[in-house]
PDB file of C-alpha atoms in Angstrom:
ATOM      1  CA  MET A   1      85.948 125.758 105.901  1.00 59.00           C
ATOM      2  CA  ALA A   2      86.067 122.850 108.233  1.00 71.00           C
ATOM      3  CA  ALA A   3      84.285 123.111 111.535  1.00 84.00           C
ATOM      4  CA  LYS A   4      86.559 123.743 114.431  1.00 93.00           C
ATOM      5  CA  SER A   5      87.225 120.692 116.779  1.00 97.00           C
ATOM      6  CA  LYS A   6      85.310 120.664 119.983  1.00 98.00           C
ATOM      7  CA  ILE A   7      87.568 120.457 122.886  1.00 98.00           C
ATOM      8  CA  LEU A   8      87.203 119.222 126.379  1.00 98.00           C
ATOM      9  CA  ILE A   9      89.715 120.219 129.027  1.00 98.00           C
ATOM     10  CA  VAL A  10      90.066 118.115 132.312  1.00 98.00           C
ATOM     11  CA  GLY A  11      91.794 120.202 135.039  1.00 95.00           C
ATOM     12  CA  GLY A  12      90.991 123.350 133.486  1.00 94.00           C
ATOM     13  CA  THR A  13      90.971 125.526 136.617  1.00 94.00           C
ATOM     14  CA  GLY A  14      94.750 124.601 137.259  1.00 92.00           C
ATOM     15  CA  TYR A  15      97.884 126.419 136.895  1.00 89.00           C
ATOM     16  CA  ILE A  16      98.316 125.242 133.448  1.00 92.00           C
ATOM     17  CA  GLY A  17      94.742 124.153 132.717  1.00 95.00           C
ATOM     18  CA  LYS A  18      93.404 127.774 132.872  1.00 96.00           C
ATOM     19  CA  PHE A  19      95.769 128.848 130.086  1.00 96.00           C
ATOM     20  CA  VAL A  20      94.781 125.980 127.756  1.00 97.00           C
ATOM     21  CA  VAL A  21      91.020 126.781 128.246  1.00 98.00           C
ATOM     22  CA  GLU A  22      91.505 130.388 127.245  1.00 97.00           C
ATOM     23  CA  ALA A  23      93.580 129.568 124.361  1.00 97.00           C
ATOM     24  CA  SER A  24      90.878 126.937 123.003  1.00 98.00           C
ATOM     25  CA  ALA A  25      88.123 129.292 123.313  1.00 98.00           C
ATOM     26  CA  LYS A  26      89.888 132.223 121.751  1.00 97.00           C
ATOM     27  CA  SER A  27      91.025 130.098 119.055  1.00 96.00           C
ATOM     28  CA  GLY A  28      87.379 129.616 118.222  1.00 96.00           C
ATOM     29  CA  HIS A  29      87.265 126.035 119.257  1.00 98.00           C
ATOM     30  CA  PRO A  30      83.728 125.044 120.961  1.00 98.00           C
ATOM     31  CA  THR A  31      85.291 124.589 124.549  1.00 98.00           C
ATOM     32  CA  PHE A  32      84.287 122.371 127.187  1.00 98.00           C
ATOM     33  CA  ALA A  33      85.897 122.453 130.991  1.00 98.00           C
ATOM     34  CA  LEU A  34      85.260 119.501 133.413  1.00 97.00           C
ATOM     35  CA  VAL A  35      84.817 121.259 136.650  1.00 95.00           C
ATOM     36  CA  ARG A  36      84.247 119.266 140.063  1.00 92.00           C
ATOM     37  CA  GLU A  37      81.183 120.506 141.878  1.00 91.00           C
ATOM     38  CA  SER A  38      83.107 121.398 144.976  1.00 90.00           C
ATOM     39  CA  THR A  39      85.320 123.713 142.880  1.00 91.00           C
ATOM     40  CA  LEU A  40      82.205 126.020 142.398  1.00 89.00           C
ATOM     41  CA  SER A  41      82.568 126.609 146.295  1.00 90.00           C
ATOM     42  CA  ASP A  42      86.208 127.992 145.987  1.00 91.00           C
ATOM     43  CA  PRO A  43      86.161 131.791 145.659  1.00 90.00           C
ATOM     44  CA  ALA A  44      89.434 131.869 143.561  1.00 90.00           C
ATOM     45  CA  LYS A  45      87.999 128.933 141.263  1.00 93.00           C
ATOM     46  CA  TRP A  46      84.865 130.586 140.831  1.00 93.00           C
ATOM     47  CA  LYS A  47      86.450 133.905 139.666  1.00 94.00           C
ATOM     48  CA  ILE A  48      88.365 131.577 137.063  1.00 95.00           C
ATOM     49  CA  ILE A  49      85.143 129.826 136.071  1.00 96.00           C
ATOM     50  CA  GLU A  50      83.311 133.182 135.327  1.00 96.00           C
ATOM     51  CA  GLY A  51      86.067 134.225 133.220  1.00 96.00           C
ATOM     52  CA  PHE A  52      85.619 130.852 131.203  1.00 97.00           C
ATOM     53  CA  LYS A  53      82.007 131.449 130.813  1.00 96.00           C
ATOM     54  CA  SER A  54      82.699 135.014 129.586  1.00 97.00           C
ATOM     55  CA  LEU A  55      84.740 133.471 126.757  1.00 97.00           C
ATOM     56  CA  GLY A  56      81.878 131.274 125.871  1.00 97.00           C
ATOM     57  CA  VAL A  57      83.282 128.073 127.557  1.00 98.00           C
ATOM     58  CA  ILE A  58      80.769 125.362 128.478  1.00 98.00           C
ATOM     59  CA  ILE A  59      81.307 124.159 132.079  1.00 97.00           C
ATOM     60  CA  VAL A  60      80.490 120.479 132.788  1.00 96.00           C
ATOM     61  CA  LEU A  61      80.361 119.308 136.143  1.00 95.00           C
ATOM     62  CA  GLY A  62      81.984 116.055 136.900  1.00 93.00           C
ATOM     63  CA  ASP A  63      85.197 114.370 137.952  1.00 92.00           C
ATOM     64  CA  LEU A  64      87.294 111.614 137.243  1.00 94.00           C
ATOM     65  CA  HIS A  65      85.710 109.197 139.418  1.00 94.00           C
ATOM     66  CA  ASP A  66      82.228 109.518 137.689  1.00 94.00           C
ATOM     67  CA  HIS A  67      82.698 107.335 134.966  1.00 96.00           C
ATOM     68  CA  GLU A  68      79.097 107.788 133.466  1.00 95.00           C
ATOM     69  CA  GLY A  69      79.395 111.461 133.770  1.00 94.00           C
ATOM     70  CA  LEU A  70      82.884 111.162 132.034  1.00 96.00           C
ATOM     71  CA  VAL A  71      81.516 109.345 128.811  1.00 97.00           C
ATOM     72  CA  LYS A  72      78.702 111.555 128.571  1.00 96.00           C
ATOM     73  CA  ALA A  73      81.075 114.568 128.489  1.00 96.00           C
ATOM     74  CA  ILE A  74      83.486 113.031 126.376  1.00 98.00           C
ATOM     75  CA  LYS A  75      80.751 112.031 123.730  1.00 98.00           C
ATOM     76  CA  GLN A  76      80.164 115.664 123.003  1.00 97.00           C
ATOM     77  CA  VAL A  77      83.671 116.658 121.869  1.00 98.00           C
ATOM     78  CA  ASP A  78      86.243 115.697 119.610  1.00 98.00           C
ATOM     79  CA  VAL A  79      89.647 116.341 121.404  1.00 98.00           C
ATOM     80  CA  VAL A  80      90.239 115.607 125.024  1.00 98.00           C
ATOM     81  CA  ILE A  81      93.062 117.548 126.732  1.00 98.00           C
ATOM     82  CA  SER A  82      94.271 116.606 130.444  1.00 98.00           C
ATOM     83  CA  THR A  83      95.789 119.137 132.450  1.00 96.00           C
ATOM     84  CA  VAL A  84      95.531 117.593 135.997  1.00 94.00           C
ATOM     85  CA  GLY A  85      98.022 118.057 138.520  1.00 89.00           C
ATOM     86  CA  GLY A  86     100.782 115.758 139.771  1.00 84.00           C
ATOM     87  CA  MET A  87      98.516 114.006 142.374  1.00 86.00           C
ATOM     88  CA  LEU A  88      96.038 112.899 139.800  1.00 91.00           C
ATOM     89  CA  LEU A  89      98.035 111.747 137.205  1.00 92.00           C
ATOM     90  CA  GLY A  90      97.344 108.079 137.829  1.00 93.00           C
ATOM     91  CA  ASP A  91      93.854 108.669 137.883  1.00 95.00           C
ATOM     92  CA  GLN A  92      93.995 109.398 134.140  1.00 97.00           C
ATOM     93  CA  THR A  93      93.426 105.594 133.899  1.00 98.00           C
ATOM     94  CA  LYS A  94      89.788 106.381 134.583  1.00 97.00           C
ATOM     95  CA  LEU A  95      89.805 109.084 131.753  1.00 98.00           C
ATOM     96  CA  ILE A  96      91.350 106.640 129.183  1.00 98.00           C
ATOM     97  CA  ALA A  97      88.761 104.143 130.173  1.00 98.00           C
ATOM     98  CA  ALA A  98      86.009 106.605 129.476  1.00 98.00           C
ATOM     99  CA  ILE A  99      87.569 107.558 126.153  1.00 98.00           C
ATOM    100  CA  LYS A 100      87.609 104.127 125.092  1.00 98.00           C
ATOM    101  CA  GLU A 101      84.150 103.585 125.824  1.00 98.00           C
ATOM    102  CA  ALA A 102      82.842 106.702 124.285  1.00 97.00           C
ATOM    103  CA  GLY A 103      84.849 105.883 121.066  1.00 96.00           C
ATOM    104  CA  ASN A 104      84.524 109.084 119.386  1.00 97.00           C
ATOM    105  CA  VAL A 105      87.884 111.041 120.388  1.00 98.00           C
ATOM    106  CA  LYS A 106      90.072 111.870 117.542  1.00 98.00           C
ATOM    107  CA  ARG A 107      92.934 112.980 119.754  1.00 98.00           C
ATOM    108  CA  PHE A 108      93.747 112.662 123.302  1.00 98.00           C
ATOM    109  CA  LEU A 109      96.512 114.822 125.195  1.00 98.00           C
ATOM    110  CA  PRO A 110      97.192 113.500 128.699  1.00 97.00           C
ATOM    111  CA  SER A 111      98.894 115.722 131.319  1.00 95.00           C
ATOM    112  CA  GLU A 112     102.354 116.012 130.140  1.00 89.00           C
ATOM    113  CA  PHE A 113     103.911 119.448 129.660  1.00 82.00           C
ATOM    114  CA  GLY A 114     107.239 118.465 131.155  1.00 78.00           C
ATOM    115  CA  ASN A 115     109.912 116.068 130.210  1.00 78.00           C
ATOM    116  CA  ASP A 116     109.803 113.623 127.326  1.00 81.00           C
ATOM    117  CA  VAL A 117     109.532 110.767 130.047  1.00 82.00           C
ATOM    118  CA  ASP A 118     110.546 107.993 127.229  1.00 80.00           C
ATOM    119  CA  ARG A 119     113.901 109.869 126.622  1.00 78.00           C
ATOM    120  CA  LEU A 120     114.813 111.400 129.796  1.00 74.00           C
ATOM    121  CA  ASN A 121     118.149 110.908 131.559  1.00 73.00           C
ATOM    122  CA  CYS A 122     116.654 112.084 135.004  1.00 73.00           C
ATOM    123  CA  VAL A 123     118.314 110.963 138.061  1.00 72.00           C
ATOM    124  CA  GLU A 124     116.454 109.406 141.161  1.00 77.00           C
ATOM    125  CA  PRO A 125     114.159 110.188 142.895  1.00 74.00           C
ATOM    126  CA  ALA A 126     112.717 112.153 140.143  1.00 72.00           C
ATOM    127  CA  LYS A 127     112.945 109.311 137.461  1.00 74.00           C
ATOM    128  CA  SER A 128     110.728 107.068 139.704  1.00 77.00           C
ATOM    129  CA  MET A 129     108.367 110.052 140.342  1.00 76.00           C
ATOM    130  CA  LEU A 130     107.767 110.675 136.606  1.00 81.00           C
ATOM    131  CA  SER A 131     107.278 106.847 135.954  1.00 88.00           C
ATOM    132  CA  VAL A 132     103.510 107.242 136.246  1.00 91.00           C
ATOM    133  CA  LYS A 133     103.445 109.292 133.136  1.00 92.00           C
ATOM    134  CA  VAL A 134     105.135 106.270 131.335  1.00 93.00           C
ATOM    135  CA  THR A 135     102.684 104.147 132.554  1.00 95.00           C
ATOM    136  CA  ILE A 136      99.748 106.531 131.135  1.00 96.00           C
ATOM    137  CA  ARG A 137     101.566 106.636 127.765  1.00 96.00           C
ATOM    138  CA  ARG A 138     101.746 102.694 127.423  1.00 97.00           C
ATOM    139  CA  LEU A 139      98.085 102.419 128.532  1.00 98.00           C
ATOM    140  CA  ILE A 140      96.739 104.883 125.826  1.00 98.00           C
ATOM    141  CA  GLU A 141      98.959 103.250 123.146  1.00 97.00           C
ATOM    142  CA  ALA A 142      97.557  99.887 124.238  1.00 98.00           C
ATOM    143  CA  GLU A 143      94.047 100.992 123.895  1.00 98.00           C
ATOM    144  CA  GLY A 144      94.480 102.491 120.536  1.00 98.00           C
ATOM    145  CA  ILE A 145      93.540 106.091 121.201  1.00 98.00           C
ATOM    146  CA  PRO A 146      94.961 108.612 119.007  1.00 97.00           C
ATOM    147  CA  TYR A 147      97.256 110.809 120.969  1.00 96.00           C
ATOM    148  CA  THR A 148      99.823 113.743 121.045  1.00 95.00           C
ATOM    149  CA  TYR A 149     102.358 114.071 123.962  1.00 93.00           C
ATOM    150  CA  VAL A 150     103.384 117.779 124.531  1.00 90.00           C
ATOM    151  CA  SER A 151     106.952 118.018 126.135  1.00 84.00           C
ATOM    152  CA  SER A 152     107.723 121.474 127.197  1.00 80.00           C
ATOM    153  CA  ASN A 153     111.177 120.243 128.655  1.00 73.00           C
ATOM    154  CA  PHE A 154     110.211 121.020 132.029  1.00 69.00           C
ATOM    155  CA  PHE A 155     109.353 124.834 131.390  1.00 70.00           C
ATOM    156  CA  ALA A 156     113.102 125.175 131.778  1.00 68.00           C
ATOM    157  CA  GLY A 157     112.954 128.694 130.290  1.00 69.00           C
ATOM    158  CA  TYR A 158     111.378 129.688 133.934  1.00 69.00           C
ATOM    159  CA  PHE A 159     114.490 128.591 135.671  1.00 71.00           C
ATOM    160  CA  LEU A 160     117.386 129.116 133.292  1.00 75.00           C
ATOM    161  CA  PRO A 161     117.436 133.071 133.035  1.00 74.00           C
ATOM    162  CA  THR A 162     117.973 133.383 136.705  1.00 74.00           C
ATOM    163  CA  LEU A 163     120.024 130.210 137.399  1.00 72.00           C
ATOM    164  CA  ALA A 164     117.051 128.612 139.305  1.00 70.00           C
ATOM    165  CA  GLN A 165     116.648 131.752 141.821  1.00 69.00           C
ATOM    166  CA  PRO A 166     112.774 131.974 142.023  1.00 65.00           C
ATOM    167  CA  GLY A 167     111.389 135.422 142.503  1.00 67.00           C
ATOM    168  CA  VAL A 168     114.216 137.332 140.865  1.00 70.00           C
ATOM    169  CA  SER A 169     114.147 139.207 137.380  1.00 66.00           C
ATOM    170  CA  ALA A 170     117.559 138.950 136.317  1.00 66.00           C
ATOM    171  CA  PRO A 171     120.564 136.641 136.572  1.00 62.00           C
ATOM    172  CA  PRO A 172     122.330 136.785 139.999  1.00 61.00           C
ATOM    173  CA  ARG A 173     125.329 138.840 140.147  1.00 61.00           C
ATOM    174  CA  ASP A 174     126.585 138.732 143.777  1.00 66.00           C
ATOM    175  CA  LYS A 175     125.478 135.401 144.926  1.00 67.00           C
ATOM    176  CA  VAL A 176     123.542 132.260 144.282  1.00 63.00           C
ATOM    177  CA  ILE A 177     121.656 130.429 146.693  1.00 63.00           C
ATOM    178  CA  ILE A 178     122.443 126.728 147.152  1.00 64.00           C
ATOM    179  CA  MET A 179     120.157 124.111 149.050  1.00 60.00           C
ATOM    180  CA  GLY A 180     121.704 122.673 152.076  1.00 65.00           C
ATOM    181  CA  ASP A 181     122.987 125.627 153.934  1.00 66.00           C
ATOM    182  CA  GLY A 182     121.619 124.251 157.256  1.00 65.00           C
ATOM    183  CA  ASN A 183     118.254 126.178 157.383  1.00 69.00           C
ATOM    184  CA  PRO A 184     115.727 123.908 155.620  1.00 62.00           C
ATOM    185  CA  ARG A 185     112.429 125.511 154.262  1.00 62.00           C
ATOM    186  CA  GLU A 186     109.140 123.811 153.855  1.00 61.00           C
ATOM    187  CA  THR A 187     108.610 122.393 150.384  1.00 56.00           C
ATOM    188  CA  PRO A 188     105.692 120.679 148.752  1.00 58.00           C
ATOM    189  CA  PHE A 189     107.709 117.518 148.141  1.00 61.00           C
ATOM    190  CA  PRO A 190     111.169 116.419 149.316  1.00 66.00           C
ATOM    191  CA  GLY A 191     114.213 118.380 148.557  1.00 67.00           C
ATOM    192  CA  ASN A 192     115.943 115.739 146.881  1.00 73.00           C
ATOM    193  CA  VAL A 193     113.446 115.650 144.342  1.00 71.00           C
ATOM    194  CA  LEU A 194     113.877 119.332 143.701  1.00 69.00           C
ATOM    195  CA  MET A 195     117.706 118.497 143.357  1.00 73.00           C
ATOM    196  CA  ALA A 196     116.908 115.781 140.890  1.00 74.00           C
ATOM    197  CA  LEU A 197     114.583 117.940 138.805  1.00 71.00           C
ATOM    198  CA  GLY A 198     117.137 120.758 138.928  1.00 72.00           C
ATOM    199  CA  HIS A 199     119.989 118.438 137.570  1.00 71.00           C
ATOM    200  CA  SER A 200     117.652 117.606 134.673  1.00 71.00           C
ATOM    201  CA  VAL A 201     117.152 121.452 134.069  1.00 70.00           C
ATOM    202  CA  PHE A 202     121.017 122.122 134.282  1.00 70.00           C
ATOM    203  CA  VAL A 203     123.284 119.332 133.268  1.00 70.00           C
ATOM    204  CA  LYS A 204     123.730 119.463 129.575  1.00 61.00           C
ATOM    205  CA  GLY A 205     122.477 116.480 127.460  1.00 60.00           C
ATOM    206  CA  ASP A 206     119.635 115.556 130.037  1.00 64.00           C
ATOM    207  CA  HIS A 207     117.129 117.043 127.494  1.00 63.00           C
ATOM    208  CA  THR A 208     118.867 117.469 124.431  1.00 63.00           C
ATOM    209  CA  ASN A 209     120.212 113.900 124.082  1.00 66.00           C
ATOM    210  CA  PHE A 210     117.805 112.775 121.153  1.00 70.00           C
ATOM    211  CA  GLU A 211     116.686 114.265 117.772  1.00 75.00           C
ATOM    212  CA  ILE A 212     112.944 114.427 116.921  1.00 79.00           C
ATOM    213  CA  GLU A 213     111.844 111.737 114.438  1.00 79.00           C
ATOM    214  CA  GLU A 214     109.612 113.348 111.778  1.00 79.00           C
ATOM    215  CA  SER A 215     107.645 110.310 111.555  1.00 78.00           C
ATOM    216  CA  PHE A 216     106.044 110.831 114.869  1.00 76.00           C
ATOM    217  CA  GLY A 217     107.093 114.453 116.381  1.00 84.00           C
ATOM    218  CA  VAL A 218     107.714 117.860 115.481  1.00 86.00           C
ATOM    219  CA  GLU A 219     109.602 120.633 117.182  1.00 81.00           C
ATOM    220  CA  ALA A 220     107.565 123.437 118.532  1.00 80.00           C
ATOM    221  CA  SER A 221     109.895 126.066 116.664  1.00 80.00           C
ATOM    222  CA  ALA A 222     108.806 124.431 113.492  1.00 83.00           C
ATOM    223  CA  LEU A 223     105.288 124.827 114.437  1.00 84.00           C
ATOM    224  CA  TYR A 224     105.595 128.556 115.392  1.00 85.00           C
ATOM    225  CA  PRO A 225     108.386 129.907 113.347  1.00 87.00           C
ATOM    226  CA  ASP A 226     107.240 133.506 114.262  1.00 90.00           C
ATOM    227  CA  VAL A 227     108.162 132.810 117.843  1.00 86.00           C
ATOM    228  CA  LYS A 228     111.693 133.685 119.126  1.00 85.00           C
ATOM    229  CA  TYR A 229     113.253 130.846 120.833  1.00 82.00           C
ATOM    230  CA  THR A 230     116.127 130.911 123.474  1.00 81.00           C
ATOM    231  CA  THR A 231     118.182 127.688 123.502  1.00 77.00           C
ATOM    232  CA  VAL A 232     119.708 126.365 126.640  1.00 74.00           C
ATOM    233  CA  GLU A 233     123.344 127.156 125.741  1.00 76.00           C
ATOM    234  CA  GLU A 234     122.123 130.887 125.124  1.00 81.00           C
ATOM    235  CA  TYR A 235     120.459 131.195 128.773  1.00 76.00           C
ATOM    236  CA  LEU A 236     123.725 129.389 130.379  1.00 74.00           C
ATOM    237  CA  SER A 237     126.019 131.437 128.351  1.00 76.00           C
ATOM    238  CA  HIS A 238     125.333 134.164 130.834  1.00 73.00           C
ATOM    239  CA  PHE A 239     127.066 132.443 133.638  1.00 69.00           C
ATOM    240  CA  ALA A 240     130.063 131.041 131.861  1.00 64.00           C
TER     241      ALA A 240
END
């Protein structure tokens, strides 16, 4: 039996990253998690890191701004997965430079997990906000680094069942909250971005406007046929 690939996850203590680290370790891959030294002093993150250690994950101290440390960490693995958050997407250029110098990586997965930014019909200002992912894709390709782009279509399954009403457990029956009622609430980024992203989730054709070509892509349902998938049409039929 071939040896399992050694995997390095960058951004592993984040919202998505911690699940990727856990899945990698539980799948039997020698798993490394790049962690900033300052993260060790965060009680919440420390708990996550201790959980990693219990799974046999190797903690590597470093960050995207330490080129020498990045190269050293990357030389220990076969696959690099980035799960950095939105504010650090542009800094993946540093990770790409380190991967290029190390010269041993068989596969790089940049931080994607949302829309297929090369085919998205997203409206502004979300379109401009997502352009950094396009830039990162083109740089990876220009450097000749083997890659996989994982597009989960915005995790739309999180929003569709309840018609984008966070916090409820079933489709709304009596009312639907619509943005712009005169009582603005705090949001981590501008409301017009939220509206543009919501448009991308609910407007038919924004995510299903292309066929996946077998020469370079594969549908997740083909990879995991035992998983029951719900289509956008099935979700939205509840509100017809």
